[in-house]
Structure formats: structure tokens, C-alpha cells
Coordinates of C-alpha atoms (C1' of nucleotides) in Angstrom, one line a residue:
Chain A
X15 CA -19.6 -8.1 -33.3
X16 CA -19.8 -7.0 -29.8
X17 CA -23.1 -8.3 -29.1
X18 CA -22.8 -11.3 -27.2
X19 CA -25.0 -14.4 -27.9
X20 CA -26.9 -15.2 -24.4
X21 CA -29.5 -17.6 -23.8
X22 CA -32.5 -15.0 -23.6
X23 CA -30.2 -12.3 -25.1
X24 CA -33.5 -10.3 -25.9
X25 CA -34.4 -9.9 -21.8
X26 CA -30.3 -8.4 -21.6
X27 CA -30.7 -4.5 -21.7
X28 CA -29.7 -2.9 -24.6
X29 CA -27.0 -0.9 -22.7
X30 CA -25.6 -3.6 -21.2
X31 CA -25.6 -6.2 -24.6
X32 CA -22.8 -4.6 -26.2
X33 CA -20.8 -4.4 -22.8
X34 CA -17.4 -6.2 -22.7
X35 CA -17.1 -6.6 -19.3
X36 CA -21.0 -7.7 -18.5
X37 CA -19.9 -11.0 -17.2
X38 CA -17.0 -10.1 -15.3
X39 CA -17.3 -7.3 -13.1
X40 CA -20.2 -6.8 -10.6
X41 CA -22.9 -6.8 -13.4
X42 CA -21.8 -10.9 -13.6
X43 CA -23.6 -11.4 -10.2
X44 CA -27.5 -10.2 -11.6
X45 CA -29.9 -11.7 -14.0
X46 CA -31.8 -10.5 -16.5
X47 CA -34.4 -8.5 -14.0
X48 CA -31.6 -7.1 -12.1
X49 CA -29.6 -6.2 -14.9
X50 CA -32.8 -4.7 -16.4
X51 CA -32.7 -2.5 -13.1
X52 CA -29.8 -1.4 -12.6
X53 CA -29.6 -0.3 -16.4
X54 CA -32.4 2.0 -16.0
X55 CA -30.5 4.1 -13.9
X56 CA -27.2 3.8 -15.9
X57 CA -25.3 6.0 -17.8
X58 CA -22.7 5.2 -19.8
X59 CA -19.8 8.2 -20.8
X60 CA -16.1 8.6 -22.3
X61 CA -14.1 11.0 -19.3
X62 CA -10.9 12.3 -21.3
X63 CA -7.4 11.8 -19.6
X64 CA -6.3 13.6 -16.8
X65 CA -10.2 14.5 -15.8
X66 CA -10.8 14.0 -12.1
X67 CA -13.4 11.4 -11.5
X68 CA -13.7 11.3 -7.7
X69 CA -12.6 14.9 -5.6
X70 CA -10.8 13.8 -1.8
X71 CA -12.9 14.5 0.8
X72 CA -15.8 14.8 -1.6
X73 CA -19.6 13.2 -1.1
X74 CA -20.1 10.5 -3.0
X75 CA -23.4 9.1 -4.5
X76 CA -22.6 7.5 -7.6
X77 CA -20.6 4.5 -8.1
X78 CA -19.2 3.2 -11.4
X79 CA -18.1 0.2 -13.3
X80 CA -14.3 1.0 -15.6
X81 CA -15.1 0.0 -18.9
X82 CA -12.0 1.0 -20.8
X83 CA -9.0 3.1 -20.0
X84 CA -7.2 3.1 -16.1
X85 CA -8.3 5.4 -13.5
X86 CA -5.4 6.3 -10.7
X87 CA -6.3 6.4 -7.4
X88 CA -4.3 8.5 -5.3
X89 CA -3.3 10.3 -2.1
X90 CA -1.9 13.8 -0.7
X91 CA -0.1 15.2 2.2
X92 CA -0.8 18.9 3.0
X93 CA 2.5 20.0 1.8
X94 CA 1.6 18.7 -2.1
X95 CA 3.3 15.1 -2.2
X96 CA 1.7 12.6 -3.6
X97 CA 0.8 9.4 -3.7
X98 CA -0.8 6.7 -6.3
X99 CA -2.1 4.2 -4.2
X100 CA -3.8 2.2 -6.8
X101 CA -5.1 1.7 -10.2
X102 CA -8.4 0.4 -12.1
X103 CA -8.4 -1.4 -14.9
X104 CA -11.6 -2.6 -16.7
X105 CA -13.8 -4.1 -15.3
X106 CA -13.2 -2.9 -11.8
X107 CA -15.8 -1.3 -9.7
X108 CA -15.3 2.5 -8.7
X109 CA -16.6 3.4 -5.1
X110 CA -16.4 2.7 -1.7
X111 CA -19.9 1.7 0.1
X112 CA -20.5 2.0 3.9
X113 CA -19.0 5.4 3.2
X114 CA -20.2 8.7 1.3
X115 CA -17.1 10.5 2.0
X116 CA -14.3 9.7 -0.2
X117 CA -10.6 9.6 1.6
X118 CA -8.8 9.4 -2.1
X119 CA -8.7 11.4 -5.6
X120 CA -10.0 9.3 -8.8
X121 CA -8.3 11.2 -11.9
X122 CA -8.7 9.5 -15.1
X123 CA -5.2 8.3 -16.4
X124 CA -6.2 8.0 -20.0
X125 CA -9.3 8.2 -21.7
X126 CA -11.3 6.0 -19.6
X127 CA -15.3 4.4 -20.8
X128 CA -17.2 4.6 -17.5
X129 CA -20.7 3.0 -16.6
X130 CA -21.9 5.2 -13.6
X131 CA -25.2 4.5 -11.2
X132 CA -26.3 5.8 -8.5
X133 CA -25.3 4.3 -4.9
X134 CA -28.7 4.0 -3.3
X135 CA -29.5 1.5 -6.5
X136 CA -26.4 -0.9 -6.1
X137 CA -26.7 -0.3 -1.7
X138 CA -30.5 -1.7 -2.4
X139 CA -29.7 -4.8 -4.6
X140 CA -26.7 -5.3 -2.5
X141 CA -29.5 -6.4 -0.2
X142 CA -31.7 -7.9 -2.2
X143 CA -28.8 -10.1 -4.3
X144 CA -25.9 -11.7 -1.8
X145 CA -24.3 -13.1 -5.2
X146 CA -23.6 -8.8 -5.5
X147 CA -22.1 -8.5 -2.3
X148 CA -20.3 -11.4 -2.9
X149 CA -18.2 -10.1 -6.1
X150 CA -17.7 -6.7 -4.5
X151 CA -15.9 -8.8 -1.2
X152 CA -13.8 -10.5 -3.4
X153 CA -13.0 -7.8 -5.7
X154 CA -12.3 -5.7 -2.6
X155 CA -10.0 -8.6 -1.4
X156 CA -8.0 -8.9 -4.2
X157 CA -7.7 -5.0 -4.3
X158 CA -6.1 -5.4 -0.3
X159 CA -3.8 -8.1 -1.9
X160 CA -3.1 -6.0 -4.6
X161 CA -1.9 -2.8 -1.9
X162 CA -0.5 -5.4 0.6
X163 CA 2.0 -6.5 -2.9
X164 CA 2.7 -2.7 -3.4
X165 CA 3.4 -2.1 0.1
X166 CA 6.6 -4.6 -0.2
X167 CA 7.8 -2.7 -3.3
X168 CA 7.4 0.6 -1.8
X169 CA 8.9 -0.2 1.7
X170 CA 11.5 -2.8 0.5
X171 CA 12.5 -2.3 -3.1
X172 CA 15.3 -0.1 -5.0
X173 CA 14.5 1.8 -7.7
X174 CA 15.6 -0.2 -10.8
X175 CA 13.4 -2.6 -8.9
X176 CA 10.4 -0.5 -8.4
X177 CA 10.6 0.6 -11.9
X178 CA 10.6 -3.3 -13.0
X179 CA 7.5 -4.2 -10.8
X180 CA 5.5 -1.3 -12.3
X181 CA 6.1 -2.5 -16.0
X182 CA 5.3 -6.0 -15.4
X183 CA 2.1 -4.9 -13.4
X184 CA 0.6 -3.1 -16.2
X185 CA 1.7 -5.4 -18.2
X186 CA -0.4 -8.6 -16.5
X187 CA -3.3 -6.0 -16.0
X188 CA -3.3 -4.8 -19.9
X189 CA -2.8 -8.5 -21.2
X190 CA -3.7 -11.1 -18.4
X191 CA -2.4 -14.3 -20.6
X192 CA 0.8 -12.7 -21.2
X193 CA 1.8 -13.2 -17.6
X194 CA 1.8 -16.6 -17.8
X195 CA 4.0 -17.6 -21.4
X196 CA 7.5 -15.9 -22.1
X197 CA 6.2 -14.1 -25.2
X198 CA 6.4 -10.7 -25.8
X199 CA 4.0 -8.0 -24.7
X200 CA 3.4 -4.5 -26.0
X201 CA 1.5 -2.0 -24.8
X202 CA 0.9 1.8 -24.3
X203 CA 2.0 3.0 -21.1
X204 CA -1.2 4.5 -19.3
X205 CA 0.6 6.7 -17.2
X206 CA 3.3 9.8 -17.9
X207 CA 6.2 9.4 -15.7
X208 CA 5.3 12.2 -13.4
X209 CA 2.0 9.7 -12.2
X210 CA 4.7 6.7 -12.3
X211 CA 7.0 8.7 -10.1
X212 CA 4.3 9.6 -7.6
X213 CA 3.2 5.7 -8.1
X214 CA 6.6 4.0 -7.0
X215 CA 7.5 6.6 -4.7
X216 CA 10.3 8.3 -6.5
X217 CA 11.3 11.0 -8.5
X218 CA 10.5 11.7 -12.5
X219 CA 14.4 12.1 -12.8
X220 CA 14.6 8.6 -11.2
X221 CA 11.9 6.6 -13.3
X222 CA 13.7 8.4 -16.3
X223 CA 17.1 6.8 -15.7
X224 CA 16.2 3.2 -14.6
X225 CA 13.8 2.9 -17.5
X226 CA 16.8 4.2 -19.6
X227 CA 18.9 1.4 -17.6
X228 CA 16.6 -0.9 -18.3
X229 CA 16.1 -0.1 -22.5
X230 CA 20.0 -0.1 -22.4
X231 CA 20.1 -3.6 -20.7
X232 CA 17.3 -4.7 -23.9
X233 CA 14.9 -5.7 -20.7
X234 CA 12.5 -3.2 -22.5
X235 CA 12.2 -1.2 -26.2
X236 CA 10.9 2.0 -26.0
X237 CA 9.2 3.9 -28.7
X238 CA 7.9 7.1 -28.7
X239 CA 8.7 7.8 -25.0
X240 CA 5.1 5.9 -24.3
X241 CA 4.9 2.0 -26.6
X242 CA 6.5 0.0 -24.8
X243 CA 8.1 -4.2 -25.7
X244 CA 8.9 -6.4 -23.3
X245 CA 10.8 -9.0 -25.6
X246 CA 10.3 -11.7 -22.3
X247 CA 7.9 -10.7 -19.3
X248 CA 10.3 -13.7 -17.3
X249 CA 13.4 -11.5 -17.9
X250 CA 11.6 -8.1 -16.5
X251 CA 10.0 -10.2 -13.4
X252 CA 13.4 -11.3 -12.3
X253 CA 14.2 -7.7 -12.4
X254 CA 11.5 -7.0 -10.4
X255 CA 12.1 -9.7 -8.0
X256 CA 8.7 -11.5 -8.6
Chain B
X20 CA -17.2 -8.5 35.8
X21 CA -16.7 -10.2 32.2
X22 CA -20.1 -11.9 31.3
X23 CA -22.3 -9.1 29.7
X24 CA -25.8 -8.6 30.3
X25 CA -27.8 -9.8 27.0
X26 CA -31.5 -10.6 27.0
X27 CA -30.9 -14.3 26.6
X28 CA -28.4 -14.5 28.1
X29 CA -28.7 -17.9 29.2
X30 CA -29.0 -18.8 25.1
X31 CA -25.4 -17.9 24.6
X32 CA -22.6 -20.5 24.5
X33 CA -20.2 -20.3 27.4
X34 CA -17.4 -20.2 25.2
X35 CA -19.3 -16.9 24.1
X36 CA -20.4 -15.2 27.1
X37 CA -16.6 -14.2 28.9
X38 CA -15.5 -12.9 25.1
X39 CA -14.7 -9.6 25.1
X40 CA -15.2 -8.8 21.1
X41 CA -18.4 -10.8 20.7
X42 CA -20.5 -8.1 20.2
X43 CA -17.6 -5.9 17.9
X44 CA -16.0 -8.8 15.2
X45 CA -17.9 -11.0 12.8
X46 CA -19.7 -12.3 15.6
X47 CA -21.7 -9.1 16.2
X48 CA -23.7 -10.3 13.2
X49 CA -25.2 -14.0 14.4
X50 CA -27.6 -14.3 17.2
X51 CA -27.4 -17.0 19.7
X52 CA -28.6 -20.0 17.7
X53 CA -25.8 -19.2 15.4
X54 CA -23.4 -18.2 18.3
X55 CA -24.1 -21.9 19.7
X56 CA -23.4 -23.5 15.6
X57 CA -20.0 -22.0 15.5
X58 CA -19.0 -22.3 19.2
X59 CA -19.4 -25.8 18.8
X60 CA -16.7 -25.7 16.4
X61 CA -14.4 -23.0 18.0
X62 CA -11.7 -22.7 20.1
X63 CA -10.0 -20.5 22.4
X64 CA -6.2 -20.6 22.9
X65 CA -3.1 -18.4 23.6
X66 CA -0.1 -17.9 21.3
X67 CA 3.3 -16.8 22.6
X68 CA 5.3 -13.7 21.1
X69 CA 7.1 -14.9 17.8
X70 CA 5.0 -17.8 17.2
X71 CA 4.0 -18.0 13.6
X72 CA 0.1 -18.6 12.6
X73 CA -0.1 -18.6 8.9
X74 CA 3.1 -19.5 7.3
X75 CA 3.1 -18.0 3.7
X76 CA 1.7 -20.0 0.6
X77 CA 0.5 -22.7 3.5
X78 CA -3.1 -24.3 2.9
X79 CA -5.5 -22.7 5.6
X80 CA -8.1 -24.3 6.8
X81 CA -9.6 -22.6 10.2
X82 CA -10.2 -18.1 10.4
X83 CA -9.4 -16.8 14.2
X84 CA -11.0 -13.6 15.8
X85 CA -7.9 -11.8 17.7
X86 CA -9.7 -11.2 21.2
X87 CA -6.3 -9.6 22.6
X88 CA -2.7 -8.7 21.3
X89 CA -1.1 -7.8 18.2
X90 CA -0.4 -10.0 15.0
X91 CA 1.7 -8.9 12.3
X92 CA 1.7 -9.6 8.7
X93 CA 4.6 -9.9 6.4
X94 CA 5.6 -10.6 3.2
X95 CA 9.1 -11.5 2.0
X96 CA 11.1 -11.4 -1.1
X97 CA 13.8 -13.8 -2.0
X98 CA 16.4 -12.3 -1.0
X99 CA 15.1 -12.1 2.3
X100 CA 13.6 -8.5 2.4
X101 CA 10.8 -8.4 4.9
X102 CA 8.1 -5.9 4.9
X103 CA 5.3 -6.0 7.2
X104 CA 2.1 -5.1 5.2
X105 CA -0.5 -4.7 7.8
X106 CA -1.3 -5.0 11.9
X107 CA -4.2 -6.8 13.3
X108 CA -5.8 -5.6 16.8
X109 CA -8.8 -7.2 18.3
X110 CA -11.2 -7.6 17.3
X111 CA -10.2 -8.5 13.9
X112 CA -10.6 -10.8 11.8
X113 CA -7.7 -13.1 10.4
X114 CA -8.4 -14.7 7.0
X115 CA -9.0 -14.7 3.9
X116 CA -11.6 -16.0 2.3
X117 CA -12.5 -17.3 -1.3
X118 CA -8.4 -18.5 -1.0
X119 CA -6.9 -21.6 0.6
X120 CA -3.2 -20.2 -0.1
X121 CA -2.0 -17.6 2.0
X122 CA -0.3 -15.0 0.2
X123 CA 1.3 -13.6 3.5
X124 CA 2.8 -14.6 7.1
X125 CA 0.9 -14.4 10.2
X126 CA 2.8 -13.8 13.5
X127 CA 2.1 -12.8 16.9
X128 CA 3.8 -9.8 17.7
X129 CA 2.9 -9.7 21.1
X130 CA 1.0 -12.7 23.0
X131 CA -2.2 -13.2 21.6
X132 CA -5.3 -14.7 22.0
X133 CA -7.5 -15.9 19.2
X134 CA -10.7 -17.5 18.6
X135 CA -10.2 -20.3 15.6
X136 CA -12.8 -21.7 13.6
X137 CA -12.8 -24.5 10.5
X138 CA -12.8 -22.3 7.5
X139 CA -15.9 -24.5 5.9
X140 CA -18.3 -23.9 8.7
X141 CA -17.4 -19.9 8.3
X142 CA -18.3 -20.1 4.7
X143 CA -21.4 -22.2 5.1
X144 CA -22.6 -19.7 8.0
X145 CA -21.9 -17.0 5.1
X146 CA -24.5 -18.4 2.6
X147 CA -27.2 -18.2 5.6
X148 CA -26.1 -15.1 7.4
X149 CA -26.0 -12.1 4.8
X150 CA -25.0 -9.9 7.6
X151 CA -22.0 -12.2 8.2
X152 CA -20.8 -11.3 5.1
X153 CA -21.1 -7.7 5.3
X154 CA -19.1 -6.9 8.3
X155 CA -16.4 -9.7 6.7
X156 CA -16.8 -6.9 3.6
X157 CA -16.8 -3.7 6.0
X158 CA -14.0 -4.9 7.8
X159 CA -12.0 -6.1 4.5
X160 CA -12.8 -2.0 3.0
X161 CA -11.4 -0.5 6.0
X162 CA -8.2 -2.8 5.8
X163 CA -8.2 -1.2 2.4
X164 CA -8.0 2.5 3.4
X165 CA -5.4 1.3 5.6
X166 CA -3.4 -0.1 3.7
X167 CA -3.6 2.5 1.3
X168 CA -3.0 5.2 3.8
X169 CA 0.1 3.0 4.5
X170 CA 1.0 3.3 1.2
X171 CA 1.2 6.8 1.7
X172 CA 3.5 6.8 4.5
X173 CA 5.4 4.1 2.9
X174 CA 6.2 6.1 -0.4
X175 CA 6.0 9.7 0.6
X176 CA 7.0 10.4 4.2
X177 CA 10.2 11.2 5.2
X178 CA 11.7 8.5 8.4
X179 CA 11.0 11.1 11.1
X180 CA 7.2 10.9 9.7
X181 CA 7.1 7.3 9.2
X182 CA 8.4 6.5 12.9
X183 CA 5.7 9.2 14.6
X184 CA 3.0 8.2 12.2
X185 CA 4.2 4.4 13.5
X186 CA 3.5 5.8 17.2
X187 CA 0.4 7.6 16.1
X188 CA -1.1 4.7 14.5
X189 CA -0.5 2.4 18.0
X190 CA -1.9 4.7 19.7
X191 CA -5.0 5.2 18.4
X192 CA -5.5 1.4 18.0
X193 CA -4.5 0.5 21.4
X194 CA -6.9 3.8 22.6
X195 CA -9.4 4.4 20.1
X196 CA -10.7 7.0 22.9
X197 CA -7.4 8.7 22.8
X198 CA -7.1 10.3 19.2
X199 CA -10.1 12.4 19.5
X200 CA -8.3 14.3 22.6
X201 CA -5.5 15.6 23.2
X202 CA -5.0 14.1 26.4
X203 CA -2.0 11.7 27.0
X204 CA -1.6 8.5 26.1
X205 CA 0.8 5.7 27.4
X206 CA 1.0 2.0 26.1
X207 CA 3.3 -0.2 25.6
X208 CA 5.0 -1.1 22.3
X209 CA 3.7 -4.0 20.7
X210 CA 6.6 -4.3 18.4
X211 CA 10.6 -4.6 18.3
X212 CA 12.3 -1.9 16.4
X213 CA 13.2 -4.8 14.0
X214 CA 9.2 -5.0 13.7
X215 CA 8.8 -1.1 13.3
X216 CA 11.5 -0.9 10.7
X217 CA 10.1 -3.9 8.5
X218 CA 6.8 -1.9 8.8
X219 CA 7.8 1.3 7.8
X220 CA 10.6 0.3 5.4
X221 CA 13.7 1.7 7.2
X222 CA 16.4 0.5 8.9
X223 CA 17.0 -0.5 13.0
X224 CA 19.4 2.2 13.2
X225 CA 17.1 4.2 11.6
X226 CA 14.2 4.2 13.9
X227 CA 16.4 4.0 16.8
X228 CA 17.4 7.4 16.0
X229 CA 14.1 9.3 15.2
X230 CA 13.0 7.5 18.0
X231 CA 15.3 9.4 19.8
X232 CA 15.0 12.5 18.1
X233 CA 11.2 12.3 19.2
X234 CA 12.1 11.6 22.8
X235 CA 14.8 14.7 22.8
X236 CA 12.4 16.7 21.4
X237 CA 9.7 15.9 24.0
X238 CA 7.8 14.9 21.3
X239 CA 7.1 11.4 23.8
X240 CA 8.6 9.7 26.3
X241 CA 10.4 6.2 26.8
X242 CA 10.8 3.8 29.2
X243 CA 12.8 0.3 29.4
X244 CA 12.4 1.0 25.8
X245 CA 9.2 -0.6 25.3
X246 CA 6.9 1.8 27.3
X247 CA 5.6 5.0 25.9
X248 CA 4.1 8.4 26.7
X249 CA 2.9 10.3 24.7
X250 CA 2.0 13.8 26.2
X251 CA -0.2 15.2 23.5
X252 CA -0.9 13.1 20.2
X253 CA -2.0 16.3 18.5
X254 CA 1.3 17.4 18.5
X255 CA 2.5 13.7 17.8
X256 CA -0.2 14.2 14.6
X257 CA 2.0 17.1 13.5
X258 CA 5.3 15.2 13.4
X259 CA 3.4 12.4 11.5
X260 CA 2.0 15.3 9.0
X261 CA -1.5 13.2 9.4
Chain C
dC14 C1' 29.7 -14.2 36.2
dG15 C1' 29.6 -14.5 30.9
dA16 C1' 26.7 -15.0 26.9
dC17 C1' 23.2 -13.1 24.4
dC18 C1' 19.6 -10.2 22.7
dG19 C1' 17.6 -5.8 21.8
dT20 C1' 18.9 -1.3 21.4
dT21 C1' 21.7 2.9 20.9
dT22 C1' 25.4 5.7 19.0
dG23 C1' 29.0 7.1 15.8
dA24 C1' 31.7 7.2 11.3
dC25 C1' 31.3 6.6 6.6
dG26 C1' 29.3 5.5 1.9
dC27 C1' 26.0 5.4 -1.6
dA28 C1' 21.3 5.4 -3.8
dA29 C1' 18.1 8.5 -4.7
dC30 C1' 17.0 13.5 -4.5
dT31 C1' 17.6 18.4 -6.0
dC32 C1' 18.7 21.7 -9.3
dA33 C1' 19.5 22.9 -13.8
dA34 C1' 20.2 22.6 -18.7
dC35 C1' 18.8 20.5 -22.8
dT36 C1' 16.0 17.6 -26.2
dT37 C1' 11.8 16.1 -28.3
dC38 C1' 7.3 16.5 -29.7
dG39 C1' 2.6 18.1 -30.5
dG40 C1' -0.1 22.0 -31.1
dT41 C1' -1.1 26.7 -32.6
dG42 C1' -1.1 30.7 -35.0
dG43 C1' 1.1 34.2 -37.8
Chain D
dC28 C1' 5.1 26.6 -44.2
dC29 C1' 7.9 27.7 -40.4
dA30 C1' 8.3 29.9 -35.9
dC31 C1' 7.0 29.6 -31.5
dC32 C1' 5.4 27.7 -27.3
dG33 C1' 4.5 24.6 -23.5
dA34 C1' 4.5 20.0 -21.8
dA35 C1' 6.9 15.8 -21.3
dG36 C1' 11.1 13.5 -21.0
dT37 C1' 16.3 13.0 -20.7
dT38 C1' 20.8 13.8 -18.9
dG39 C1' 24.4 15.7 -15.9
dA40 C1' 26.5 17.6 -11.6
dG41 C1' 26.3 18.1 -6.9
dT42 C1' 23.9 17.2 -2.4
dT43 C1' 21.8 14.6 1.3
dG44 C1' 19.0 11.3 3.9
dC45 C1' 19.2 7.0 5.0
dG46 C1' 21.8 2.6 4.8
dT47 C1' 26.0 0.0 6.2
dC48 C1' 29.4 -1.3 9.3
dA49 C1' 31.2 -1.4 13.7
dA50 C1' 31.4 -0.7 18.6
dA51 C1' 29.3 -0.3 23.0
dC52 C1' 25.5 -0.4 26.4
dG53 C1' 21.9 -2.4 29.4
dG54 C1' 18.9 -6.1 30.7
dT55 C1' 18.0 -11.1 31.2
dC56 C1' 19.0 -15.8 31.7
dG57 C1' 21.5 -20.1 32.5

DNA sequence: CGACCGTTTGACGCAACTCAACTTCGGTGG
DNA sequence: CCACCGAAGTTGAGTTGCGTCAAACGGTCG
């Protein structure tokens, strides 16, 4: 049931046929040749959680698409503290061209599917394929909106707020339609409260008691410490101040 | 002294040939035929201090090229929380493409001139000129790591670190030379301390006082408030914890 | 001159941090 | 099977960095 029905489905690759996010990540911009390509010098691999994707400072030379799982992107200060500066969700694109040295630290949140090629490859068709560099531009402009939102909740938002904002993001990212209806949403939480902490800008004792406060108020049910229900995704946006 | 020496000189619009950042924006990427297409569509003008380009979630319909001064950009929450999410020098770019909402508020922070342009004849010129389009993309990544080094400060760093990492960052826009040596450097602030405390998500009292603390400390020096010194940025680069 | 704006300075309060104890849970081996 | 362990999370008590409120200063403009 994975296999997609396409117009010439025979020319698709066979490592790309059975790829979810085929049309929508950068893959969407190329054609059957290109795709054909690019998918000779594929790999696709599983990366359990916690594995570190991307060193800081490192030299880069492969880029990747996320398949499955949610990859944190983050940042340090000399003295240890940390920051999560952002986080990929399938089918975002992993890298950074114009640029082999990374300036951040990819670590694999949770088991995370990965489709990896090298950079020379995608820098070539970039060339040869505008429709390529196209997607990447708007993906990376939607990434900068995405950091220019998180700026205002880490410069301008109290904690119980912060804590709000992060549930109703990964809840839009994990389940796109939910955003939009009042329904409920469920969902494993992707990240321990450690990488939440170091994603809002707070402390683990911090997350801890607001998403207490906010299980009390019956914004949120939590099981198991990780499955959480948001009974209405309206109610926890107004206490995000969305 | 302003006109620049170019081959054909004579082939570039006159609207061209005076600007300072033709050869450093998006226009580094058309030669003159294309230089004389969009010139015959652009305009030069000056903005006062305070006066708002984009208002947020307006319809925008014409990019600029900042050829001198500083804009901020803001977002809001209800409530009327302000947090300043990014600042643009010259010769940026101020857009954003693919979108005819803006998500965010555009003002000048200190008088500004801008080149404007109809958005349409931008995005035309991007389907021809492939180069367009990558600096659009190269400039868009490095507002990324920007705004994710921001992100950093924002969450992580203490206010005595955010206000000298505030100083640090000014300076080395305003004197890219600068941060390289350790010479001094003196500019004058672009921003109120209303400004800096909306960007680094403190208080006015707040910066007032590190700003202080810095100046007692020798760490720079003030005058009529607005103009600074800043006797070694190395040691400026320490207090930021860059 | 007085009104006003941007800034500084001081006194005080509170939201979030620190430190510490405790609970829960999954894994592992005797 | 239970005992033990470490990792992850919760809860409480006390501290503190930054916010709030208030007053005063200096420059500019009508």
C-alpha cells in the first residue's frame, strides 16, 4: 500500500516509489530522470534516538531528506548551555549549502528514517533544475519564519506560555489538519523535557510544573509521562497566545 | 567620487551607477541589460526614523534594497508584547517572497534609504536570472543562522550577555572590518533602548543598567547616549560569551 | 521658560532558577 | 521472580535575576 500510482510509475526509482514524502519535500521539484539521479547516489537508513546526525563545527558533505521521526537542531555556549534552535519534521531537508562547515548540532530526537546524498549531487542539479532551488528558498523561508515565531516566545513569553506554544507546535507539525478544527489531537511527545527545557529556554523543573499546571487546568491529559491529549487545540492556543 | 568604474559603464542606468550596494545586494547578480529592466521600475527614496514600511499581515506588493540605515523587524502579541525578530543593514534585502501577507512589521530604526521595486517584475526577473535567485536564497540562509544564533542569546544568555552581544552584533555590522581586529570601534546607536530591550527581550531599565555596568567597567564608552566606543571588541566578545 | 521624551537610578516584588529529596519506570542480572 | 540500578520526571523550599513602579535627570522644542 505505500506504492503510489504515478503516471509512468515504472521510470520512479524503486527507492524513491515507496517514499511518503516524494512529492513534498525537495524530491517534488525533479522528474523521473532527475529522480533516477539523485537515487543512484541515495541511501536510505533508520538513526536511533539521541544519535548525533550533524557534529558543530563539523565538515559537511552529505545532505539529507527527514523521512520519519524529528531531528533537533541545536546550539552551545562554551560554558555547556544549550540551546534548541529548531526542529525537522518529515519531509524537511537537512543541510545548509553555500556552506561545508556546520554552525549547529543535528541529534536525532527519536528514531528518525533519513534519505542521505551527497552535496556535490544536489549543488549540481541545483544548477541544472531552478524548480530545486526553488523548494529549498521556500523551505528555507518558512524555516526563518518559523525562528522569527520562536524568537517572540523566547524573548517575550512566560513560561506557562512557552510551555503552551511548544505543545501546540508539535502538535500542527505531527497532525497538520488538526490545527485548523477544534478536535482533539494525540500524539507522542518527541522530545524528553530536558530537550524541551533547553528548547523554550527554561529549566526541566520549570517545564515539569507548567505542564503539571496545565494537566491540572484539563488544557492537556498526560499518560505515561510522554502521550499526550489535547481535548481542544483552540483552548491550548489561547494559552499560548496564538 | 560615487560612480564606480565598470567596463560599460555607460550601459548602466543612472539610477544604478551613484548606488552604493549595486555590486553587494540582489543586484550583484544582473548585468546591465537587466540593471536598465528593473531600474525602469525602481525608485529611490528616504524614510524618516519611526516610519513604518510593512505594517504586519498588510498585502505587499513592491521589495526594497536598504542602500543606508537600519530597519527593524517586529512582531507583536495581543497583548501588546513586542519583540524585534531581526535587523536589516544595507545592503539587504526586504521581502519576502512566494507570500503577499507579511507576517511581521517593517520600521526604520534610523533614517533609511531604500531602493523599491513592484514585487511582480522581481519574480518575473527570478524565472530568467537563476543567479537572482540564489543570492535571494544565500541571503535568506544567512538570515537563518542569524536568527538562530539570536535564538541563542535570546534563550540562554544572561542580560549582561544579551546587552554586550547587542553592542557586538552593531558593531560588526556597522564595521564588518572591525570584528576581525581588535582595534576600536565607535558608531553610533542605531536603536533606542526601548529598541534594544524589544530585541533582546528585557526591560528599559534593564539595559540601562548593564549598559552602565559595561560603561563602569570600561568595557565601552558612551556619549550623549547614543554614541559608542568600544576600545577593544575582543574583550567586548568576552562579555557577550560569543 | 515649561512640557516632553529618552534615559538613568533606586526600592521592592515576583517568576523562574537552584538545590535537594523523592517517585516512577524500564532494563538487567543474580 | 524480585532486587537493584540508572534515567527521567515530579515536587518542595529557598534564592535571585530581572521586572515593576516610581522619581529624577538632561536635552530639545515650541
Amino acid at each position: 500500500m505505500n506504492v503510489r500510482q504515478d503516471i509512468h510509475n515504472s521510470d520512479i526509482p524503486v527507492l524513491c516509489r515507496s517514499c511518503e514524502v516524494r512529492h513534498k519535500g525537495v524530491c517534488g521539484a525533479l522528474n523521473a530522470d532527475q529522480l533516477v539521479t539523485l537515487s543512484k547516489h541515495s541511501s536510505k537508513y533508520r538513526v536511533a534516538a539521541g544519535e548525533e546526525l550533524v557534529a558543530d563545527s563539523e565538515h559537511v558533505s552529505t545532505y539529507s531528506n527527514v523521512l520519519a521521526g524529528v531531528v533537533k537542531l541545536s546550539k552551545m555556549l562554551s560554558d555547556g548551555r544549550q540551546q534548541i534552535v529548531g526542529l525537522q519534521f518529515a519531509p524537511d531537508f537537512l543541510g545548509r549549502p553555500f556552506r561545508t562547515e556546520s554552525s549547529l548540532n543535528a541529534v536525532a530526537a527519536t528514531e528518525v528514517s533519513l534519505c542521505s546524498f551527497p552535496a556535490s549531487v544536489i549543488e549540481r542539479m541545483m544548477e541544472e533544475v531552478p524548480e530545486l532551488e526553488r523548494r529549498l528558498l521556500k523551505q528555507t523561508l518558512n524555516e526563518l519564519d518559523e525562528a522569527r515565531d520562536w524568537m517572540l516566545t523566547l524573548g517575550r513569553k512566560t513560561a506557562a506560555e512557552k510551555v503552551a506554544s511548544f505543545l501546540h507546535l508539535v502538535a500542527v507539525n505531527i497532525d497538520p489538519e488538526a490545527s485548523v478544527g477544534r478536535g482533539p489531537v494525540a500524539y507522542d511527545l518527541p522530545l524528553t523535557r530536558a530537550d524541551i527545557a533547553d528548547f523554550l529556554g527554561l529549566t526541566i523543573e520549570t517545564v515539569s510544573r507548567q505542564m503539571t499546571k496545565l494537566r491540572k487546568e484539563g488544557v492537556i491529559e498526560i499518560e505515561h509521562n510522554r502521550q499526550i491529549t489535547i481535548p481542544d487545540i483552540g483552548r491550548l492556543g489561547l494559552h499560548a497566545n496564538i
